[in-house]
Coordinates of C-alpha atoms in Angstrom, one line a residue:
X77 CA -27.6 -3.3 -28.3
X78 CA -25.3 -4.1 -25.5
X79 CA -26.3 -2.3 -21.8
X80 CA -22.7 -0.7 -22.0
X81 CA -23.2 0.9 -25.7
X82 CA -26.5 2.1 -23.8
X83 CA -24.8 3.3 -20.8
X84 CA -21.8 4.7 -23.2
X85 CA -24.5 6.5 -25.6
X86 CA -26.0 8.1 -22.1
X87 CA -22.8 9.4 -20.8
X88 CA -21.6 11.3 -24.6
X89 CA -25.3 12.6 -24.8
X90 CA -24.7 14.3 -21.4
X91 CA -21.0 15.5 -21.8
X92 CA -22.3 16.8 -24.7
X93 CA -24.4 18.7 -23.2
X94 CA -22.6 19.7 -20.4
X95 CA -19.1 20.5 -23.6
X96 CA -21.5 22.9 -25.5
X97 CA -21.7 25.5 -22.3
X98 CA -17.8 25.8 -21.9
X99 CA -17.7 28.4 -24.6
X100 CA -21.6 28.4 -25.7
X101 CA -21.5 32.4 -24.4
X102 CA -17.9 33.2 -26.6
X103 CA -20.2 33.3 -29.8
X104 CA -22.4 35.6 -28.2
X105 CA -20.3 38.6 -26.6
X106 CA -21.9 41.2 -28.3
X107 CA -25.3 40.5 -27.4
X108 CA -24.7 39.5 -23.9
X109 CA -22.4 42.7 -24.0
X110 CA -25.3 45.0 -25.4
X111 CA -28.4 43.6 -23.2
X112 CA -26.3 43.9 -19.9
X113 CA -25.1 46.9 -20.2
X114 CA -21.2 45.8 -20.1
X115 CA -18.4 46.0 -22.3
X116 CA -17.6 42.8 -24.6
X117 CA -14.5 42.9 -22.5
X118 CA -16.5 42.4 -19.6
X119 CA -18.8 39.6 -20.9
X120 CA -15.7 37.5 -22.1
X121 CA -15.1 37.3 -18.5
X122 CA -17.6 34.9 -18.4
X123 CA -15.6 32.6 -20.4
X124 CA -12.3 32.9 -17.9
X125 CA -14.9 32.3 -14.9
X126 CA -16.1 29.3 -16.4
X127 CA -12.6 28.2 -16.9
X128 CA -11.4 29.0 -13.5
X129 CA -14.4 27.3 -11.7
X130 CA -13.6 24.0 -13.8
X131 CA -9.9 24.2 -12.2
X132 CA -10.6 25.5 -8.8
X133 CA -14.1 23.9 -8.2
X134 CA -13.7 20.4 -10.0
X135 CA -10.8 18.6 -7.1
X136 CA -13.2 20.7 -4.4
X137 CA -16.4 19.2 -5.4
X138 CA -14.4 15.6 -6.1
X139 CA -13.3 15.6 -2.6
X140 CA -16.6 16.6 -1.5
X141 CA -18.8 13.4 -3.0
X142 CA -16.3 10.9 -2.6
X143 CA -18.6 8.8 -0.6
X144 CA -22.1 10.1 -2.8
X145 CA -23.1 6.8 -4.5
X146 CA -22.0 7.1 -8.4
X147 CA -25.4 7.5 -9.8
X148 CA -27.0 9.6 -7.7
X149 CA -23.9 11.5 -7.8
X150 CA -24.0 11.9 -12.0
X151 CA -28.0 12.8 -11.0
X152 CA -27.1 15.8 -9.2
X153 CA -24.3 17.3 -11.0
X154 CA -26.3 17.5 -14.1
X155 CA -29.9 19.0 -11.9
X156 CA -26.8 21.5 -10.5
X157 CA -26.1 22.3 -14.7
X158 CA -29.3 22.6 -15.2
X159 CA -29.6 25.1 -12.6
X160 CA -26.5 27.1 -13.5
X161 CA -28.1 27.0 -17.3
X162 CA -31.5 28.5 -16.0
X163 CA -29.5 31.2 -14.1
X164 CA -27.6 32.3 -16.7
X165 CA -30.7 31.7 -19.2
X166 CA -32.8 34.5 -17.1
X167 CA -30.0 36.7 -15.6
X168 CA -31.2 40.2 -14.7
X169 CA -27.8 41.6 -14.7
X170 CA -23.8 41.1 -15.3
X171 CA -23.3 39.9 -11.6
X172 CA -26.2 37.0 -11.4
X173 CA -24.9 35.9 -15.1
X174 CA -21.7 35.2 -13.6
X175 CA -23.0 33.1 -10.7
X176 CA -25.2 31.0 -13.1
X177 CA -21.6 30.4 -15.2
X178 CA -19.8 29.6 -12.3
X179 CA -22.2 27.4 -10.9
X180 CA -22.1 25.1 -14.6
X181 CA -18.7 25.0 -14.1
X182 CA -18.3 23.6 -10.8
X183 CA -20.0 20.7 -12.1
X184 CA -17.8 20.3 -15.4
X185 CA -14.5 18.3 -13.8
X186 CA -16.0 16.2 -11.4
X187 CA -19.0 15.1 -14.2
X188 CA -16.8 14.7 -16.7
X189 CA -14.4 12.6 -14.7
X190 CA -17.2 10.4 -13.1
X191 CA -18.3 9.6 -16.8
X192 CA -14.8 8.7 -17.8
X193 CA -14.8 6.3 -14.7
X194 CA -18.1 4.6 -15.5
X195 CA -17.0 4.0 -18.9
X196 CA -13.6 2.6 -18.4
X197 CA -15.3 0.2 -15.9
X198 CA -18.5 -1.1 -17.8
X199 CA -16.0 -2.2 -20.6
X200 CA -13.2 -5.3 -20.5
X201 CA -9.7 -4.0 -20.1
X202 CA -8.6 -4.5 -23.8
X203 CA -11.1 -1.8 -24.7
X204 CA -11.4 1.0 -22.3
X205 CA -8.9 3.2 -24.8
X206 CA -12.8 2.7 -27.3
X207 CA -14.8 3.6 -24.3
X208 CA -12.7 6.6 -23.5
X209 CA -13.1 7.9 -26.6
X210 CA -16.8 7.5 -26.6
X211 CA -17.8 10.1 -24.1
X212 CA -14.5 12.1 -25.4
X213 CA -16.6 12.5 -28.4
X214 CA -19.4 14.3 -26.8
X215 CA -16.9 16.6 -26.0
X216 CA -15.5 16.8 -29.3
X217 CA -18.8 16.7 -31.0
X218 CA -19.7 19.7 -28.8
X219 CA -17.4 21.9 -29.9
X220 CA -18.0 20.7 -33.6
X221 CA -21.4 21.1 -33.8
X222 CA -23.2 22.6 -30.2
X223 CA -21.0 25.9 -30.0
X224 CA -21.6 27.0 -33.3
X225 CA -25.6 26.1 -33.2
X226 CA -25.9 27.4 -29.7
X227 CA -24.3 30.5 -31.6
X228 CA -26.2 30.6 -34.6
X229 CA -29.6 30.3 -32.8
X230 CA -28.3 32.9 -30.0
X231 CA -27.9 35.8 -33.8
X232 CA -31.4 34.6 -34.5
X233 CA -33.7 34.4 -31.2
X234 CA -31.1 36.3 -28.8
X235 CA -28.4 35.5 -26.2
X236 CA -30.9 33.6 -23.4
X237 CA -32.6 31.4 -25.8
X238 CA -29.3 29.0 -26.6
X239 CA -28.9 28.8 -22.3
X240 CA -32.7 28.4 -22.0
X241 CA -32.3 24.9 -24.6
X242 CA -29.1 23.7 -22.8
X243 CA -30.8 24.0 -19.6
X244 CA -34.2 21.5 -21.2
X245 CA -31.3 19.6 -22.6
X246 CA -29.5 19.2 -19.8
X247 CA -32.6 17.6 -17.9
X248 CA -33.1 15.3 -20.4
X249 CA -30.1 14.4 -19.7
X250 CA -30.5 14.1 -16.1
X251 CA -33.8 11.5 -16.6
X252 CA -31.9 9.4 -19.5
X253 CA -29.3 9.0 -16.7
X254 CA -31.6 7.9 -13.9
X255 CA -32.8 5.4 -16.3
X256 CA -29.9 3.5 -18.0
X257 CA -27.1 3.7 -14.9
X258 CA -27.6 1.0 -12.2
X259 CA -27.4 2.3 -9.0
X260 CA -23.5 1.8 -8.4
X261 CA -21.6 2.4 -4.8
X262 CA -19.2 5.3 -3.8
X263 CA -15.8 5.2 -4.2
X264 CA -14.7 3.2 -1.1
X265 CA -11.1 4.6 -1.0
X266 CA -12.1 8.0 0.4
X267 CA -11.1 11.1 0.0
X268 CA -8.0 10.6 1.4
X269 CA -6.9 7.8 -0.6
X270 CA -7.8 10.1 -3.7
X271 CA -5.2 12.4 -2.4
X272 CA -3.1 10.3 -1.5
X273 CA -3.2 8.7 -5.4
X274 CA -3.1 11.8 -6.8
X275 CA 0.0 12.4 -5.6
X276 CA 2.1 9.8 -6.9
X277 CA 5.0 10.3 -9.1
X278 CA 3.4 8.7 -12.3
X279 CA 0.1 10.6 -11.9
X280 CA 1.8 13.8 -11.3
X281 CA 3.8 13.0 -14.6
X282 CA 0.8 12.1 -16.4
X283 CA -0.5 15.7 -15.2
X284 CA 2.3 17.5 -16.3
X285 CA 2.2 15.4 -19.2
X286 CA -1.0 17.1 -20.2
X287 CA -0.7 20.3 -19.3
X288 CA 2.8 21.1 -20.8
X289 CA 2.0 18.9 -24.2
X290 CA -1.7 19.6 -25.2
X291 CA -0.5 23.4 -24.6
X292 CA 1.0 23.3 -27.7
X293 CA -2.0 22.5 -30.0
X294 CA -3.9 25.8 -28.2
X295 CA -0.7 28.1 -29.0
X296 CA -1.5 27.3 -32.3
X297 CA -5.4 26.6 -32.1
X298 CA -6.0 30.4 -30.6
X299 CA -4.5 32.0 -33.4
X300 CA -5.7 29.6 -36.3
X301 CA -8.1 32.1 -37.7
X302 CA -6.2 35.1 -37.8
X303 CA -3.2 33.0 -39.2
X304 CA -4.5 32.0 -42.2
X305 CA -6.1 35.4 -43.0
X306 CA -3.5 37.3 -42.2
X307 CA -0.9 35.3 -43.4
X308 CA -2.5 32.1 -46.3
X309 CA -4.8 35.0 -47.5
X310 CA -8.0 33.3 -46.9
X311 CA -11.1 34.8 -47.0
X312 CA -13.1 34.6 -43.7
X313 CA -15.5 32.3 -45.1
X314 CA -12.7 29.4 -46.4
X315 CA -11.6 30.0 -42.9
X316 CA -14.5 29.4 -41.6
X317 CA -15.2 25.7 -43.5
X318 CA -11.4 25.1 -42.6
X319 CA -12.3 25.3 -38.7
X320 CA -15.3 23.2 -39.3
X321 CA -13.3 20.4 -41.3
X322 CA -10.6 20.8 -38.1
X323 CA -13.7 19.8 -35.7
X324 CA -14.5 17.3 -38.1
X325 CA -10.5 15.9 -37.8
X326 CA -10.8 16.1 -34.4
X327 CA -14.0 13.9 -33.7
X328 CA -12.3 11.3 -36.2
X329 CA -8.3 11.4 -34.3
X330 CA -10.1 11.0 -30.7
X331 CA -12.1 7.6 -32.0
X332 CA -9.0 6.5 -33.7
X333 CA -6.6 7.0 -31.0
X334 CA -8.7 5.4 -28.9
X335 CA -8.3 2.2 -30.8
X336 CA -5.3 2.7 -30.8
X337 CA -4.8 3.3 -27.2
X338 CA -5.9 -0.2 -26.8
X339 CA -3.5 -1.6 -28.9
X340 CA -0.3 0.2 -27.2
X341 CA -0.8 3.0 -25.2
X342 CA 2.6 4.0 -24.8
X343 CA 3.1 3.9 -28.4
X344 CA 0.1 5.7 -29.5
X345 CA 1.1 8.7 -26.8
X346 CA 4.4 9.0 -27.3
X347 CA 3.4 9.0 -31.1
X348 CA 0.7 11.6 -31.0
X349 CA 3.4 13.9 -29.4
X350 CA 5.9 13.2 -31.7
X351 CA 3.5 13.6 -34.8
X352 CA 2.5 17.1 -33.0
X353 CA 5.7 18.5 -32.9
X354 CA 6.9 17.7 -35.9
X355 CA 3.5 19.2 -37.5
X356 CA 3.6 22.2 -35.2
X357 CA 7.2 22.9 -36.3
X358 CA 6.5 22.7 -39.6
X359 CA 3.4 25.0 -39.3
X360 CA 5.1 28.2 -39.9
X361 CA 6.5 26.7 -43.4
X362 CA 3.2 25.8 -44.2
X363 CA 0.8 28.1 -43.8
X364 CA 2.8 30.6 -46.7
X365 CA 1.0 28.4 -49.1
X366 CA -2.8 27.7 -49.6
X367 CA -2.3 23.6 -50.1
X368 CA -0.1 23.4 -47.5
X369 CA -1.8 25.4 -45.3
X370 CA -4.9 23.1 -46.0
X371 CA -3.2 19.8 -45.0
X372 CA -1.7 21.6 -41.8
X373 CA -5.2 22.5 -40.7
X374 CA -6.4 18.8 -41.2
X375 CA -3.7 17.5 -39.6
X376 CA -3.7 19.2 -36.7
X377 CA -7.4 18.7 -36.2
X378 CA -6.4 15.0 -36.4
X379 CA -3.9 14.8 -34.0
X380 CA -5.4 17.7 -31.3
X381 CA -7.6 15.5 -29.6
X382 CA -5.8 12.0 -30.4
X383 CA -4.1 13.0 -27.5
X384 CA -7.0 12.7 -25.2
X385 CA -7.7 9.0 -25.2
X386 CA -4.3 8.2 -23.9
X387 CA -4.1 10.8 -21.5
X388 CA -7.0 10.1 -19.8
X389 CA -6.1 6.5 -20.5
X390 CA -2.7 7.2 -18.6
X391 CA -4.3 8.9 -15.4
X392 CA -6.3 6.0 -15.3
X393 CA -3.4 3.1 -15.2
X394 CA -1.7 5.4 -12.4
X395 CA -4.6 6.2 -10.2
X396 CA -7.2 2.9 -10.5
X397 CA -7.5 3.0 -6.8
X398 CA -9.1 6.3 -6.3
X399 CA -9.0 7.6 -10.0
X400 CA -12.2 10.3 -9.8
X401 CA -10.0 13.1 -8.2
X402 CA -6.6 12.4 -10.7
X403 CA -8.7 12.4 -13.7
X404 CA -10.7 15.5 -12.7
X405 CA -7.6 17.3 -12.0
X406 CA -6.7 16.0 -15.5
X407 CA -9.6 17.7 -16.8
X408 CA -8.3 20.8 -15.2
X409 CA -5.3 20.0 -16.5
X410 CA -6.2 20.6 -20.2
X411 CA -8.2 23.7 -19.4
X412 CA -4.9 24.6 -17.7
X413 CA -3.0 23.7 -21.1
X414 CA -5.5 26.0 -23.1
X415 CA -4.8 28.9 -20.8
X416 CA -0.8 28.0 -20.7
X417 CA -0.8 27.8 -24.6
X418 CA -3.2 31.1 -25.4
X419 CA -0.9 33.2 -23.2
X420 CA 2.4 31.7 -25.0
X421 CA 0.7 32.5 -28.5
X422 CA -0.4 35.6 -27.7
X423 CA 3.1 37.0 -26.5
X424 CA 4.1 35.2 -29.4
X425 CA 1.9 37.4 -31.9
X426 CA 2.4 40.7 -29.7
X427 CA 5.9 40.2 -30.7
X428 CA 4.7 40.2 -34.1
X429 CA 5.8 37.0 -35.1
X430 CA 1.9 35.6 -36.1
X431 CA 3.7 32.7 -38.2
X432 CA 5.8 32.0 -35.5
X433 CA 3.2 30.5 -33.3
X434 CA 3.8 26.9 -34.4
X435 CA 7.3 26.6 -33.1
X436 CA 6.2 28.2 -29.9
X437 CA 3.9 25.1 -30.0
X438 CA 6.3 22.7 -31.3
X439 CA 8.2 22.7 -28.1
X440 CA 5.3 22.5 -25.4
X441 CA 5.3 19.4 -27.4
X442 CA 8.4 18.2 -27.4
X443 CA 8.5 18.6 -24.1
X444 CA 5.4 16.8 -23.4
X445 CA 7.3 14.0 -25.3
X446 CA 9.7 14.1 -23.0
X447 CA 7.7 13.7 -19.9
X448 CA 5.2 11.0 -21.8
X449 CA 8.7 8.8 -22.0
X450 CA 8.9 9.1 -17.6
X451 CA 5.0 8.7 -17.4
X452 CA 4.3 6.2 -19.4
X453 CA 7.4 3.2 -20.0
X454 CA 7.5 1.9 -23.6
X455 CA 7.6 -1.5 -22.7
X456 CA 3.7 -1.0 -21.1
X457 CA 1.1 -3.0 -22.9
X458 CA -2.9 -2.2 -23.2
X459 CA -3.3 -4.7 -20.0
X460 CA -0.1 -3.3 -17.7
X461 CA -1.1 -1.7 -14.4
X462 CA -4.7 -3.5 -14.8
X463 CA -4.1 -6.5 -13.0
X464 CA -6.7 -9.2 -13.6
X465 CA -9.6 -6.9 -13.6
X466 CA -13.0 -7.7 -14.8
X467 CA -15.8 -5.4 -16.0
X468 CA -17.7 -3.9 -13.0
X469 CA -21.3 -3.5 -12.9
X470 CA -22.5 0.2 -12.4

């Protein structure tokens, strides 16, 4: 096996790990709710402060270890997880539970964006779409399969025992990363020139570009479940294997779409977005039929995170420079889009329209369409904006 699959292998175990915590504790409200003495209200709050640490805290703690050497840097963010994991694992009370979820999530961006940098640099030019979707599939495989363990064992053996295995897990992953990565320099740049990068027209496009398009899969994504009961006539159970074969969709559209990235990225964006919105709009149609319904489900699982690949793979062409802080902000970004897209579905329901949602979706779409056309020129090809770079050691 090639030292890059090795390294690539290493960096999806960890953002595996590191993917299952985001919404580990959503499955397990009413536990955390009952043995804290809080409302489940109040323990979904966990959730939002995870969420707002990975938006606030990620540029913050980028800035903040731009000169840490990349290794020792992955080292410590996932010895920090480790720690937020063991807080939360033991937490005598509401308050400390929240510090231990905050303190996970300030590693999240930054960690995440590090392994995206690695990756696109142990790999020629021609394939960093394939290594992209590598650790993306950690992510992916995360929400597939480590949410709904870490939930099923939580029922079982109660709400600390799930935070008490991420938390060994998570130092395995901190000693399988202190043996396969090299030791590898700091960014030279600075934090300055990460600002500075950052700021450009074309990254701030390719921000937007994510935020305003990926929002429309989670105005849909939200209220999946309660669509096709309340309005397919599914049984909880079917829509329970439905959300399952959507994770399943989703960790197959991420590794094709980044082979396809390769091949064109502007093309494979630009048709992600349009395949999205024309889906999304026809959602509403769909879902007052049991077949149709079906295929929408599939579909969307497909093209939800085929989106990612080029993204990312777009915040990288813009910001090679000094990339760590734009693609962290990136990862922000999406968390941003989930937040964007929940509020728009649930006004959106409030209103009564449930079925409606899709077309709400349809045009966070279209309009990230739009932008991908001003971030991301068709006549770019798989080696534009690379130069004549070579793999780099890490």
């Amino acid at each position: 096996m090639k030292k890059s699959s090795v390294i690539l292998a290493a960096l999806c175990v960890s953002v595996f790990v590191v993917g299952t915590s985001e919404y580990l504790v959503a499955g397990l409200l009413p536990q955390v709710a009952a043995d804290l003495g809080v409302s489940v209200g109040a323990a979904g709050q966990t959730v939002t402060a995870y969420g707002l640490g990975v938006v606030v805290g990620g540029p913050l703690v980028t800035l903040a270890t731009t000169r840490v050497p990349r290794k020792a840097l992955a080292v410590a963010l996932m010895l920090l997880f480790a720690a937020g994991s063991a807080v939360s694992a033991y937490a005598p009370s509401y308050e400390v539970l929240l510090v231990g979820r905050v303190l996970s999530s300030l590693v999240h961006a930054t960690f995440f964006a590090l392994c995206l940098v690695v990756a696109g640099r142990i790999v020629p030019a021609e394939q960093v779409g394939r290594a992209t979707a590598a650790v993306v599939s950690g992510l992916t495989a995360a929400t597939l399969l480590g949410v709904p363990l870490g939930a099923l064992l939580g029922e079982r053996t109660g709400w600390r025992t799930p935070f008490t295995v991420l938390t060994v897990l998570a130092l395995l992953g901190t000693a399988l990363l202190a043996a396969v990565l090299p030791p590898q320099a700091a960014e030279p740049a600075g934090a300055r020139a990460e600002i500075e990068v950052m700021a450009r027209r074309p990254v701030l496009l390719a921000l937007a570009t994510t935020a305003v398009g990926f929002a429309g899969v989670a105005t849909v994504f939200t209220y999946l479940a309660p669509l096709l009961t309340n309005v397919t006539g599914f049984p909880a159970f079917v829509v329970s294997v439905l959300l399952l074969a959507y994770g399943a969709g989703s960790f197959l559209g991420n590794i094709v779409a980044g082979r396809l990235t390769d091949l064109a990225p502007a093309a494979t964006l630009r048709g992600v977005f349009a395949a999205l919105t024309v889906l999304l709009a026809c959602t509403p149609f769909a879902v007052t039929r049991r077949p149709t319904a079906v295929l929408a489900v599939l579909l969307l699982g497909l093209l939800a995170t085929a989106t990612i690949a080029p993204l990312q793979g777009l915040i990288l062409r813009h910001a090679q420079e000094a990339p760590t802080l734009a693609v962290a902000v990136n990862v922000g970004a999406f968390q941003l889009a989930t937040a964007m897209g929940s509020a728009i579905g649930g006004a959106v329901v409030a209103a009564g329209a449930l079925r409606w949602t899709g077309a709400a979706g349809a045009v966070l779409s279209a309009l990230g369409l739009v932008l991908s056309v001003y971030a991301l020129p068709l006549k770019s090809r798989a080696g534009d904006g690379s130069g004549s770079r070579t793999p780099t050691a890490v």
